[in-house]
Amino acid sequence: MKEKTIDHVLRATWMAVSKMYNEEAGKAGSTMATGFALLTIDPEKGTPSTSLGPKMGMEATSLSRILKTMEEKGLIIRRKNPEDGRSVLLHLTDFGKEMRDFSKRVVLRFDEAVKENVTQEELATFIKVANTMTDLISERKIYKEEISLKTRQV
């Protein structure tokens, strides 16, 4: 395999983006995961804690740790959902809104830098290819016919 595989390019690119975001977030005493959570929480109405994980593509255990840290740092507060007393809404504090704005500026600056260095056509192609890959994966069109090595007779 002399040529890099698609998954290698994706992984290497995401690792570079992740490192960049963590470095920028670190300047404000934060992390990429915290910034992503801040951007996902509705700044006006709050967001049900149960819907945050699926929106972010995270498991509940990882998200719980992030939310606990965010609460300890004064970025969010939890309030009972007035429409459903069994659930909790996450609300941004004033500090949380400031940090959300910081995170938003970081993400938008990355978008600007990419758009300054690739054509609209290249970007549209990239997005189309990424969406195709996501669809192939989510619709299980890649490995659905494969035989599991565990169940295969040798």
PDB file of C-alpha atoms in Angstrom, residues 11-25 31-33:
ATOM      1  CA  ARG A  11      -7.641  10.378  10.203  1.00  0.00           C
ATOM      2  CA  ALA A  12      -4.485  12.444   9.676  1.00  0.00           C
ATOM      3  CA  THR A  13      -6.511  15.498   8.701  1.00  0.00           C
ATOM      4  CA  TRP A  14      -8.867  15.166  11.663  1.00  0.00           C
ATOM      5  CA  MET A  15      -5.912  14.685  14.043  1.00  0.00           C
ATOM      6  CA  ALA A  16      -4.355  17.901  12.713  1.00  0.00           C
ATOM      7  CA  VAL A  17      -7.649  19.811  13.056  1.00  0.00           C
ATOM      8  CA  SER A  18      -8.214  18.396  16.533  1.00  0.00           C
ATOM      9  CA  LYS A  19      -4.695  19.348  17.643  1.00  0.00           C
ATOM     10  CA  MET A  20      -5.134  22.853  16.232  1.00  0.00           C
ATOM     11  CA  TYR A  21      -8.496  23.329  17.997  1.00  0.00           C
ATOM     12  CA  ASN A  22      -7.107  22.018  21.287  1.00  0.00           C
ATOM     13  CA  GLU A  23      -4.141  24.399  21.045  1.00  0.00           C
ATOM     14  CA  GLU A  24      -6.465  27.360  20.417  1.00  0.00           C
ATOM     15  CA  ALA A  25      -8.877  26.276  23.160  1.00  0.00           C
ATOM     16  CA  THR A  31     -10.580  22.058  25.216  1.00  0.00           C
ATOM     17  CA  MET A  32     -11.967  21.285  21.784  1.00  0.00           C
ATOM     18  CA  ALA A  33     -14.641  19.025  23.325  1.00  0.00           C
TER      19      ALA A  33
END
